[in-house]
mmCIF file of C-alpha atoms in Angstrom:
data_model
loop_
_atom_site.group_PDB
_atom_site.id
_atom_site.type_symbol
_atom_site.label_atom_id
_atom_site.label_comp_id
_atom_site.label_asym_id
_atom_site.label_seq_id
_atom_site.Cartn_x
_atom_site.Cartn_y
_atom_site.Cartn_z
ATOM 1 C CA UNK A 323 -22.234 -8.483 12.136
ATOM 2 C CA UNK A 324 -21.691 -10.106 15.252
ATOM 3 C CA UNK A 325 -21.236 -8.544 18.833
ATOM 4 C CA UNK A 326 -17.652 -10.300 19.137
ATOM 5 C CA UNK A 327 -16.516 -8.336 15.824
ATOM 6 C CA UNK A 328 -17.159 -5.403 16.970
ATOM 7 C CA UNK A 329 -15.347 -6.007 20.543
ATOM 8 C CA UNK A 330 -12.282 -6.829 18.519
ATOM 9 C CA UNK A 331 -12.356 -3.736 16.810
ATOM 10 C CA UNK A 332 -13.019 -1.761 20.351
ATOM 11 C CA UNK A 333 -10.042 -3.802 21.740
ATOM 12 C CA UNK A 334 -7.888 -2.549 19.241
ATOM 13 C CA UNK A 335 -8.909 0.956 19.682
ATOM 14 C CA UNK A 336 -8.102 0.878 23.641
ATOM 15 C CA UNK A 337 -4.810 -0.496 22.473
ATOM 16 C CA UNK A 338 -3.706 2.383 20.679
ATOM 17 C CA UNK A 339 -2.815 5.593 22.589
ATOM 18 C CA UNK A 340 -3.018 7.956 19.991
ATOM 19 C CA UNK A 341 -5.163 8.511 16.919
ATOM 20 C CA UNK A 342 -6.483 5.080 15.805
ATOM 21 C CA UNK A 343 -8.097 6.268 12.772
ATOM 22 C CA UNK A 344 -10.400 8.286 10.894
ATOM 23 C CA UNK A 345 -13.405 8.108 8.489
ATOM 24 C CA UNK A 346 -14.540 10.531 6.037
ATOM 25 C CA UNK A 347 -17.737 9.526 3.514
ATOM 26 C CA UNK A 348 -20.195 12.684 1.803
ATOM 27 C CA UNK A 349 -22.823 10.608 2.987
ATOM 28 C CA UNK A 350 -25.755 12.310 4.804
ATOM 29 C CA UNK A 351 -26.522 9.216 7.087
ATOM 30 C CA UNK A 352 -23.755 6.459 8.914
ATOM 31 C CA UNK A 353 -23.146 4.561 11.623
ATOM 32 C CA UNK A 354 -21.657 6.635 14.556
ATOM 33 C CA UNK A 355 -18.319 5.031 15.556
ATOM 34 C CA UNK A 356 -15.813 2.927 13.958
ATOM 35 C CA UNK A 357 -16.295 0.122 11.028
ATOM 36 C CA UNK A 358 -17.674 -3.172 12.018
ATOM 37 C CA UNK A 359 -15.538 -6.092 11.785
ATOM 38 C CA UNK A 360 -17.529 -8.984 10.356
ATOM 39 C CA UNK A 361 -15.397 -12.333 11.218
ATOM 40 C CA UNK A 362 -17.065 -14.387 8.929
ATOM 41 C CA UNK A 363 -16.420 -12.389 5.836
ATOM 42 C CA UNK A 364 -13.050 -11.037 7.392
ATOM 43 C CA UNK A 365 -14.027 -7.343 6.231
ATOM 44 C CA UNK A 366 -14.944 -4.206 8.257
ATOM 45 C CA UNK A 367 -17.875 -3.007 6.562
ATOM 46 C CA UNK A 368 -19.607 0.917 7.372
ATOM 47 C CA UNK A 369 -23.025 1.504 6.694
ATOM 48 C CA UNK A 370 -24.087 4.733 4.806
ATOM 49 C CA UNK A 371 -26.913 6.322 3.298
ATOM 50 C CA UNK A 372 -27.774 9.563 1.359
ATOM 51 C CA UNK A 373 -30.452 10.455 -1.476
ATOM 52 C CA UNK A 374 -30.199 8.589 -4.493
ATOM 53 C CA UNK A 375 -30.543 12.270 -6.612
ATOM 54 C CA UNK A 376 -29.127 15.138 -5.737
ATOM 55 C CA UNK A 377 -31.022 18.546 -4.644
ATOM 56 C CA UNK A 378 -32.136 18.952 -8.608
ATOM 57 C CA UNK A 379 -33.955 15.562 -8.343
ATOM 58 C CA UNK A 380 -31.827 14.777 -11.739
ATOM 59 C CA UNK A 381 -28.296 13.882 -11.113
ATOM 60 C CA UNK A 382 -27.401 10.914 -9.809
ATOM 61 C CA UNK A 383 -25.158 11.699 -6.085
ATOM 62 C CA UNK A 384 -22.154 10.143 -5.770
ATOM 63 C CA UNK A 385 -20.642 8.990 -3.099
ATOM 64 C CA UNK A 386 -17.076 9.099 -1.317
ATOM 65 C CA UNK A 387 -16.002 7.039 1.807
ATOM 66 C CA UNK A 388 -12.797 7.013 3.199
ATOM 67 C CA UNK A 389 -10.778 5.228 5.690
ATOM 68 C CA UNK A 390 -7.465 6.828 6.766
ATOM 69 C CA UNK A 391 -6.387 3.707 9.750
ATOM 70 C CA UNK A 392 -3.043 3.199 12.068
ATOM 71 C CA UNK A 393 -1.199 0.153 10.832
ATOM 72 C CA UNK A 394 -0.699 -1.291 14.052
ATOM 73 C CA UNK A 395 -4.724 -1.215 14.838
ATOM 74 C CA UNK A 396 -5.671 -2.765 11.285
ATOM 75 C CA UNK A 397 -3.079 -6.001 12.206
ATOM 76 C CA UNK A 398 -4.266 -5.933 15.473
ATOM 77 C CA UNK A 399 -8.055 -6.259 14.346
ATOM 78 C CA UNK A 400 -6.653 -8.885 11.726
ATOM 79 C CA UNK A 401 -4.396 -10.512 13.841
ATOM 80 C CA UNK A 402 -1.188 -9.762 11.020
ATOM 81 C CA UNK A 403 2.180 -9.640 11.184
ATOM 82 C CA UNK A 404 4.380 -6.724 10.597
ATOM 83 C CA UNK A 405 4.734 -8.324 6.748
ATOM 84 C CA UNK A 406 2.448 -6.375 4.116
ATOM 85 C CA UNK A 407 -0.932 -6.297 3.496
ATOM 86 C CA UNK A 408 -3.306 -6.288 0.512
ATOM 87 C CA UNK A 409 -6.270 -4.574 0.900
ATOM 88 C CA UNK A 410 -9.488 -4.381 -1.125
ATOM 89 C CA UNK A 411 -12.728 -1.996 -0.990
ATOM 90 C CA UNK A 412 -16.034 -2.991 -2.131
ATOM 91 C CA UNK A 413 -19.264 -1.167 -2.116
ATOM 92 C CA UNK A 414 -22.658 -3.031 -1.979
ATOM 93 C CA UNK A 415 -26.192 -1.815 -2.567
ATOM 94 C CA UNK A 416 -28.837 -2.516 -0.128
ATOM 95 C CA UNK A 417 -30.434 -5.468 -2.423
ATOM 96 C CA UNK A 418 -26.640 -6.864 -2.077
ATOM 97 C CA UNK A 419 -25.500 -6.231 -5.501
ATOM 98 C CA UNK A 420 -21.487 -5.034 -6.423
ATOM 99 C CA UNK A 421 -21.878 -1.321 -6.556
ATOM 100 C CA UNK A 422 -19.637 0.216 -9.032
ATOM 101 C CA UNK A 423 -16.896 2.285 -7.378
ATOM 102 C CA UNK A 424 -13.098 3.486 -7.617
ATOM 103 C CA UNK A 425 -11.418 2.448 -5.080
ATOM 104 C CA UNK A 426 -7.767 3.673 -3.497
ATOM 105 C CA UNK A 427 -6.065 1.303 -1.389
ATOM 106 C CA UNK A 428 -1.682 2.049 -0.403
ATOM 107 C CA UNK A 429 0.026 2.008 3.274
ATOM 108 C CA UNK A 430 2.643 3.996 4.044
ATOM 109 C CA UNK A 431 4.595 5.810 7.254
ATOM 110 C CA UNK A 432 2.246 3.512 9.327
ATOM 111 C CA UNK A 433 -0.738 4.409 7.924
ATOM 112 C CA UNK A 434 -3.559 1.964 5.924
ATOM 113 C CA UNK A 435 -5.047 4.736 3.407
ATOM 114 C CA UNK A 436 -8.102 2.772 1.828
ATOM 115 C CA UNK A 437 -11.147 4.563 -0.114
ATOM 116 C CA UNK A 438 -14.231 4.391 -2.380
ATOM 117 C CA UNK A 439 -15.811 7.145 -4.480
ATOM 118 C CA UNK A 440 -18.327 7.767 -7.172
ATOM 119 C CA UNK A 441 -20.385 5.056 -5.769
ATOM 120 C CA UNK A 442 -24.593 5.769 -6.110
ATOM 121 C CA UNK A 443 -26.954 5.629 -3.038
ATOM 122 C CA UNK A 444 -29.758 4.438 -1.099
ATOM 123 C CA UNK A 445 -28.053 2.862 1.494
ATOM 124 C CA UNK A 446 -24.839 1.146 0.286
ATOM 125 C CA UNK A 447 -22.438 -1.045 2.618
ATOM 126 C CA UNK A 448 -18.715 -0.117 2.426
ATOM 127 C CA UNK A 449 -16.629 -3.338 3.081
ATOM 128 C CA UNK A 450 -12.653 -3.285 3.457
ATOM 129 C CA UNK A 451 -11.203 -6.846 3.665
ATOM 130 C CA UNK A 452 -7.634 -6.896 4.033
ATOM 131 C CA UNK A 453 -5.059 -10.181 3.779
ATOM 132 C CA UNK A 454 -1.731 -10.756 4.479
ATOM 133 C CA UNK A 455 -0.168 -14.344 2.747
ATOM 134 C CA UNK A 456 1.277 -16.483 5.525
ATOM 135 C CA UNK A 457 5.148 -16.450 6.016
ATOM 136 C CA UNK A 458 6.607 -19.791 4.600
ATOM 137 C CA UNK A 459 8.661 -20.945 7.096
ATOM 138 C CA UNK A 460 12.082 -21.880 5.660
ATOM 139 C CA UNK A 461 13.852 -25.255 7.168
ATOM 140 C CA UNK A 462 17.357 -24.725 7.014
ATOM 141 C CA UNK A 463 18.648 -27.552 4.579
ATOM 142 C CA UNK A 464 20.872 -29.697 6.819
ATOM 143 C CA UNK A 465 24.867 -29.841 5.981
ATOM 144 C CA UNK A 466 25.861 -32.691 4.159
ATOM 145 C CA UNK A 467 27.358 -35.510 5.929
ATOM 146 C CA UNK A 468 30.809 -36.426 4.678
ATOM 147 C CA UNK A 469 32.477 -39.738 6.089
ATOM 148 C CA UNK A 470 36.188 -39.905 5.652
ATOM 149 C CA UNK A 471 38.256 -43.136 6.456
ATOM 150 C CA UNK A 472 40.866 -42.946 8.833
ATOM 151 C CA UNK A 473 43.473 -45.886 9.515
ATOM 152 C CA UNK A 474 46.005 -46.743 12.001
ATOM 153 C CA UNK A 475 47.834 -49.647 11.416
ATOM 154 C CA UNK A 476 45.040 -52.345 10.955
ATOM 155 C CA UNK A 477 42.400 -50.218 12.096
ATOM 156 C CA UNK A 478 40.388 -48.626 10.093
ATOM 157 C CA UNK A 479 37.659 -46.370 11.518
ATOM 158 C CA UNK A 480 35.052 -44.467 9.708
ATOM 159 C CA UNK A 481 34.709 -40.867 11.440
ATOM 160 C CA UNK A 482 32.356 -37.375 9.843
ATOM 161 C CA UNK A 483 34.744 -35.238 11.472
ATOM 162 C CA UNK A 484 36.983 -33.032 9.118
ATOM 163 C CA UNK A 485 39.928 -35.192 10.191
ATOM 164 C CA UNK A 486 41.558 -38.385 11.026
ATOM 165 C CA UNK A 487 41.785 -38.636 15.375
ATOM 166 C CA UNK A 488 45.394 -38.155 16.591
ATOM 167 C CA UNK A 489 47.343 -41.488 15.842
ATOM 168 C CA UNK A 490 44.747 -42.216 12.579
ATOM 169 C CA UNK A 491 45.919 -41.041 8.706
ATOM 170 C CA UNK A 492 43.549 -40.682 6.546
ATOM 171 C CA UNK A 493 42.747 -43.574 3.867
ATOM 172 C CA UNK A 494 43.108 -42.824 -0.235
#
């Protein structure tokens, strides 16, 4: 994670002037504060960590993060248009392996919804990565030029107006 990933994220926050975001997870450890954005990877990733069993030392805890963030701070962070978004969650164990998790990602009324559950412990990395296709720009297809012959006695002009200049009758 680099220093300049997380200012973007901060500059985003100061930005917005009422609530940016918020972050739930059952996890008894985390980072204090909000996701990190990693620039190289294009995700903001949250470190958490909890007990890989549960207090019976025989089932396996599961764990839940979500990510409830303002619209206008995620495309700020990302740099996106107003056009949608796709968004993806992914959890990774320490070791970097895919953790297996479900994931819930939708926006709506302004708000990016994204989350992961049922994911196991030690010390697992939440990543969010979010994309946005670029807007094809559209050339407007030029109008068709359309020549039309105009004579006048033994003049004959060629003109791409609609019609012959006063004095001229069109040819054919």
């Amino acid at each position: 994670m680099t220093d300049r990933g997380s200012g973007v994220v901060r500059d985003c926050l100061n930005q917005s002037n009422t609530l940016a975001g918020l972050v739930t997870t059952n996890s008894t450890m985390y980072i204090d504060g909000p996701p990190t954005y990693d620039s190289a990877k294009g995700s903001l990733d949250y470190k958490v960590a909890s007990t890989h069993f549960e207090a019976d030392g025989k089932t396996v805890f599961k764990g839940s993060y979500e990510l409830l963030m303002s619209s206008s701070v995620a495309r700020c962070i990302y740099k996106f248009t107003s056009a949608p978004v796709n968004a993806s969650v992914s959890v990774t164990s320490e070791s970097g392996e895919p953790n297996v998790a479900t994931t819930v990602v939708r926006e709506k009324d302004n708000w990016l919804t994204l989350g992961a559950y049922n994911f196991t412990f030690s010390a697992p990395t939440v990543s969010v990565k979010l994309t946005q296709e670029k807007a094809q720009v559209v050339t407007p297809a030029k109008p068709a030029v359309k020549k039309i012959t105009c004579v006048k006695g033994k003049v004959t002009k060629v003109v791409t107006t609609a019609k012959c200049p006063s004095g001229y009758k069109k040819k054919g």
